[in-house]
Amino acid sequence: MFKYFLLLGMVVSSLVCSQAWGEEWLDDFAKRVKGKTAKQRVPGYLFALIEEGKPAKMVVSGKTASNGSAITPDTVFRLASVSKTFTSILMAKMVEENKLSWQTPVTNMTNEFSFENTNNLQLAHVIGQSSGFSPNAYDNLIEANYPVKRVLNMLTALKPLCTPGECYTYQNTLFGVIEEYFEENNTSYRQQLEDEVLLPLNMKGSSVGRKGLEASSSWAKPHVAIAKNKWRSVAVSDDYYRYSPAAGVNANGADMVKWVGALLGEKPNIIGPQIIDQVTQPRVKTKREMHRRLWKRYLKDAHYGLGWRVYDFDGHKLNYHGGWVKGYRAVVSFAPDQKVGYFMLMNAESNLINDFTADFWASYFEQYDEKQKLLSGSVKP
């Protein structure tokens, strides 16, 4: 099952054929995705191209499960670590409202955890993945369902690898501090994200937590590989949901169009350009990103900002984040100078999603650069 959808005004969807897009490079990309996912028998996916001021172009394929219903733009997926992009915007809004600052010490955000083992750990270091703790510290305990408070207590005893802000050290457990901060202020991450981001952007199909996912009228079931090109549906895991600021957000394709549109500047009264610029400023270098398969031929530089990876993709700025939890993969990305965005959601743990994202942006920038040359008169049509 493979369908093209055109989202009109980011609300109503109608079926259209690929030729109506008038984008040969995009049609070719969609065909490559279709062929590779069919070969690997990926249960389901959707992706979309979003351009400022234009209707989004979305491809939807597959089912929620082998005996489930067809995936549509309203089918909800787990976003996994793409949730960090929501958290970065939420915290940036709180900074703008003077409720916090990026320099707020973590010890001022929670009374329960001292973090005396590290020097001057601040909010920016948490969101910016530069805490200094060993990368992915105690993720194994998250997956073993250890209580959040116990894991955070163990983290406070961990000796850091570097001074906060000096090196890139990706974390999930440390995002538990954000939830602790909200709870100590008589609210929750879920409530604040709804009030500040989801409801203002009219993202009605989005939610936080397992209950939100399973309460959706249509949601994609998680699938894990059991053999080559064979998948099995599994139960939704609670583990990373307990660290919602790191990996607890759910969304459907229609809402992700709204999210990317806002990142492109379509809702400046909700997410101002100064916020987007702030969270996508390069902060710490991420050398390992330069060696990713397929990506390495295009990446000239790679950093982490505040909840966003910031790439020099063959001379173009690209803001990106991926997500992976049991049974799901997700990516979101946008090129701020071209005002173009792309996302993909899968209900299977397929590494194809990484290749597709690199392929998408290589194809987009190639045709974009050719158009610019034609407009400048340096290339004859």
Tab-separated table of N, CA and C in Angstrom, residues 7-75:
chain	number	residue	atom	x	y	z
A	7	LEU	N	-1.205	17.828	1.553
A	7	LEU	CA	-1.846	18.458	2.706
A	7	LEU	C	-2.195	19.890	2.350
A	8	LEU	N	-3.455	20.191	2.314
A	8	LEU	CA	-3.935	21.516	1.937
A	8	LEU	C	-4.098	22.359	3.186
A	9	GLY	N	-3.307	23.420	3.262
A	9	GLY	CA	-3.389	24.281	4.435
A	9	GLY	C	-3.020	23.550	5.701
A	10	MET	N	-2.329	22.431	5.579
A	10	MET	CA	-1.864	21.615	6.704
A	10	MET	C	-3.019	21.094	7.553
A	11	VAL	N	-4.193	20.985	6.972
A	11	VAL	CA	-5.324	20.466	7.719
A	11	VAL	C	-6.008	19.338	6.947
A	12	VAL	N	-6.420	19.596	5.718
A	12	VAL	CA	-7.172	18.625	4.934
A	12	VAL	C	-6.236	17.905	3.980
A	13	SER	N	-6.369	16.583	3.848
A	13	SER	CA	-5.536	15.838	2.917
A	13	SER	C	-6.396	15.258	1.815
A	14	SER	N	-5.845	15.226	0.592
A	14	SER	CA	-6.545	14.624	-0.526
A	14	SER	C	-5.561	13.840	-1.359
A	15	LEU	N	-6.009	12.769	-1.983
A	15	LEU	CA	-5.145	11.894	-2.735
A	15	LEU	C	-4.806	12.529	-4.074
A	16	VAL	N	-3.529	12.554	-4.399
A	16	VAL	CA	-3.092	13.074	-5.684
A	16	VAL	C	-2.021	12.154	-6.240
A	17	CYS	N	-1.799	12.207	-7.539
A	17	CYS	CA	-0.759	11.386	-8.142
A	17	CYS	C	0.570	12.124	-8.100
A	18	SER	N	1.676	11.393	-8.248
A	18	SER	CA	2.993	11.993	-8.103
A	18	SER	C	3.261	13.034	-9.175
A	19	GLN	N	2.704	12.841	-10.369
A	19	GLN	CA	2.961	13.793	-11.431
A	19	GLN	C	2.448	15.193	-11.091
A	20	ALA	N	1.445	15.253	-10.208
A	20	ALA	CA	0.880	16.555	-9.826
A	20	ALA	C	1.878	17.370	-9.025
A	21	TRP	N	2.912	16.730	-8.504
A	21	TRP	CA	3.885	17.457	-7.702
A	21	TRP	C	4.711	18.411	-8.561
A	22	GLY	N	5.000	17.977	-9.798
A	22	GLY	CA	5.854	18.800	-10.640
A	22	GLY	C	7.277	18.858	-10.132
A	23	GLU	N	7.689	17.870	-9.353
A	23	GLU	CA	9.035	17.815	-8.784
A	23	GLU	C	9.637	16.464	-9.151
A	24	GLU	N	10.342	16.391	-10.261
A	24	GLU	CA	10.877	15.109	-10.730
A	24	GLU	C	11.830	14.497	-9.721
A	25	TRP	N	12.671	15.327	-9.100
A	25	TRP	CA	13.628	14.796	-8.138
A	25	TRP	C	12.910	14.162	-6.942
A	26	LEU	N	11.778	14.753	-6.538
A	26	LEU	CA	11.031	14.228	-5.410
A	26	LEU	C	10.330	12.923	-5.778
A	27	ASP	N	9.798	12.856	-6.993
A	27	ASP	CA	9.197	11.608	-7.467
A	27	ASP	C	10.239	10.493	-7.496
A	28	ASP	N	11.434	10.825	-7.973
A	28	ASP	CA	12.504	9.820	-8.034
A	28	ASP	C	12.889	9.359	-6.636
A	29	PHE	N	12.964	10.307	-5.714
A	29	PHE	CA	13.285	9.952	-4.335
A	29	PHE	C	12.220	9.026	-3.754
A	30	ALA	N	10.945	9.359	-3.960
A	30	ALA	CA	9.843	8.542	-3.440
A	30	ALA	C	9.907	7.124	-3.999
A	31	LYS	N	10.284	6.998	-5.267
A	31	LYS	CA	10.398	5.663	-5.872
A	31	LYS	C	11.529	4.864	-5.243
A	32	ARG	N	12.634	5.528	-4.950
A	32	ARG	CA	13.748	4.836	-4.289
A	32	ARG	C	13.342	4.367	-2.904
A	33	VAL	N	12.640	5.218	-2.188
A	33	VAL	CA	12.158	4.838	-0.860
A	33	VAL	C	11.213	3.642	-0.967
A	34	LYS	N	10.296	3.701	-1.902
A	34	LYS	CA	9.328	2.617	-2.083
A	34	LYS	C	10.029	1.301	-2.373
A	35	GLY	N	11.008	1.336	-3.280
A	35	GLY	CA	11.697	0.111	-3.653
A	35	GLY	C	12.489	-0.489	-2.506
A	36	LYS	N	13.211	0.347	-1.769
A	36	LYS	CA	14.049	-0.167	-0.687
A	36	LYS	C	13.235	-0.641	0.504
A	37	THR	N	12.164	0.080	0.830
A	37	THR	CA	11.329	-0.362	1.958
A	37	THR	C	10.560	-1.625	1.605
A	38	ALA	N	10.166	-1.763	0.330
A	38	ALA	CA	9.480	-2.988	-0.099
A	38	ALA	C	10.420	-4.180	-0.005
A	39	LYS	N	11.673	-3.990	-0.408
A	39	LYS	CA	12.655	-5.076	-0.351
A	39	LYS	C	12.909	-5.498	1.082
A	40	GLN	N	12.943	-4.533	1.985
A	40	GLN	CA	13.184	-4.836	3.394
A	40	GLN	C	11.888	-5.157	4.140
A	41	ARG	N	10.760	-4.998	3.440
A	41	ARG	CA	9.429	-5.285	4.008
A	41	ARG	C	9.138	-4.459	5.263
A	42	VAL	N	9.516	-3.184	5.209
A	42	VAL	CA	9.226	-2.276	6.322
A	42	VAL	C	7.711	-2.178	6.482
A	43	PRO	N	7.182	-2.386	7.695
A	43	PRO	CA	5.724	-2.399	7.903
A	43	PRO	C	5.022	-1.122	7.446
A	44	GLY	N	5.589	0.041	7.805
A	44	GLY	CA	4.921	1.284	7.433
A	44	GLY	C	5.792	2.497	7.667
A	45	TYR	N	5.478	3.563	6.947
A	45	TYR	CA	6.236	4.807	7.090
A	45	TYR	C	5.452	5.940	6.448
A	46	LEU	N	5.883	7.140	6.754
A	46	LEU	CA	5.433	8.316	6.013
A	46	LEU	C	6.549	9.342	6.028
A	47	PHE	N	6.605	10.156	4.996
A	47	PHE	CA	7.556	11.260	4.965
A	47	PHE	C	6.929	12.429	4.242
A	48	ALA	N	7.504	13.605	4.436
A	48	ALA	CA	6.932	14.801	3.809
A	48	ALA	C	7.996	15.835	3.513
A	49	LEU	N	7.765	16.572	2.447
A	49	LEU	CA	8.518	17.774	2.094
A	49	LEU	C	7.659	18.969	2.461
A	50	ILE	N	8.245	19.898	3.197
A	50	ILE	CA	7.530	21.111	3.596
A	50	ILE	C	8.318	22.310	3.096
A	51	GLU	N	7.680	23.158	2.324
A	51	GLU	CA	8.279	24.394	1.846
A	51	GLU	C	7.426	25.562	2.324
A	52	GLU	N	8.083	26.574	2.841
A	52	GLU	CA	7.359	27.727	3.376
A	52	GLU	C	6.401	28.291	2.329
A	53	GLY	N	5.141	28.454	2.731
A	53	GLY	CA	4.147	29.068	1.869
A	53	GLY	C	3.523	28.156	0.843
A	54	LYS	N	3.883	26.862	0.864
A	54	LYS	CA	3.324	25.909	-0.096
A	54	LYS	C	2.669	24.736	0.637
A	55	PRO	N	1.703	24.052	-0.010
A	55	PRO	CA	1.147	22.844	0.595
A	55	PRO	C	2.230	21.784	0.759
A	56	ALA	N	2.196	21.071	1.862
A	56	ALA	CA	3.171	20.008	2.083
A	56	ALA	C	2.899	18.837	1.147
A	57	LYS	N	3.956	18.127	0.809
A	57	LYS	CA	3.845	16.951	-0.056
A	57	LYS	C	4.252	15.737	0.757
A	58	MET	N	3.305	14.819	0.961
A	58	MET	CA	3.523	13.695	1.855
A	58	MET	C	3.315	12.363	1.162
A	59	VAL	N	4.144	11.398	1.501
A	59	VAL	CA	3.992	10.020	1.046
A	59	VAL	C	3.675	9.156	2.260
A	60	VAL	N	2.660	8.323	2.128
A	60	VAL	CA	2.223	7.437	3.205
A	60	VAL	C	2.215	6.013	2.670
A	61	SER	N	2.735	5.064	3.444
A	61	SER	CA	2.801	3.684	2.960
A	61	SER	C	2.669	2.698	4.110
A	62	GLY	N	1.986	1.571	3.848
A	62	GLY	CA	1.951	0.472	4.794
A	62	GLY	C	0.807	0.503	5.775
A	63	LYS	N	0.945	-0.331	6.818
A	63	LYS	CA	-0.099	-0.505	7.820
A	63	LYS	C	0.441	-0.277	9.224
A	64	THR	N	-0.485	-0.067	10.143
A	64	THR	CA	-0.103	0.109	11.543
A	64	THR	C	0.471	-1.187	12.119
A	65	ALA	N	0.017	-2.316	11.597
A	65	ALA	CA	0.501	-3.644	11.976
A	65	ALA	C	0.071	-4.603	10.874
A	66	SER	N	0.537	-5.852	10.909
A	66	SER	CA	0.227	-6.796	9.835
A	66	SER	C	-1.270	-6.988	9.660
A	67	ASN	N	-1.996	-6.973	10.757
A	67	ASN	CA	-3.458	-7.108	10.693
A	67	ASN	C	-4.154	-5.787	11.035
A	68	GLY	N	-3.397	-4.681	10.911
A	68	GLY	CA	-3.932	-3.380	11.281
A	68	GLY	C	-4.497	-2.624	10.100
A	69	SER	N	-4.795	-1.365	10.329
A	69	SER	CA	-5.369	-0.505	9.295
A	69	SER	C	-4.259	0.212	8.531
A	70	ALA	N	-4.632	0.815	7.410
A	70	ALA	CA	-3.665	1.553	6.605
A	70	ALA	C	-3.195	2.796	7.352
A	71	ILE	N	-1.919	3.090	7.247
A	71	ILE	CA	-1.368	4.313	7.818
A	71	ILE	C	-1.874	5.511	7.015
A	72	THR	N	-2.218	6.567	7.714
A	72	THR	CA	-2.683	7.808	7.102
A	72	THR	C	-1.901	8.973	7.716
A	73	PRO	N	-2.079	10.193	7.213
A	73	PRO	CA	-1.411	11.347	7.842
A	73	PRO	C	-1.817	11.558	9.298
A	74	ASP	N	-2.910	10.927	9.736
A	74	ASP	CA	-3.366	11.078	11.122
A	74	ASP	C	-2.907	9.945	12.030
A	75	THR	N	-2.129	9.008	11.500
A	75	THR	CA	-1.613	7.903	12.308
A	75	THR	C	-0.460	8.398	13.177
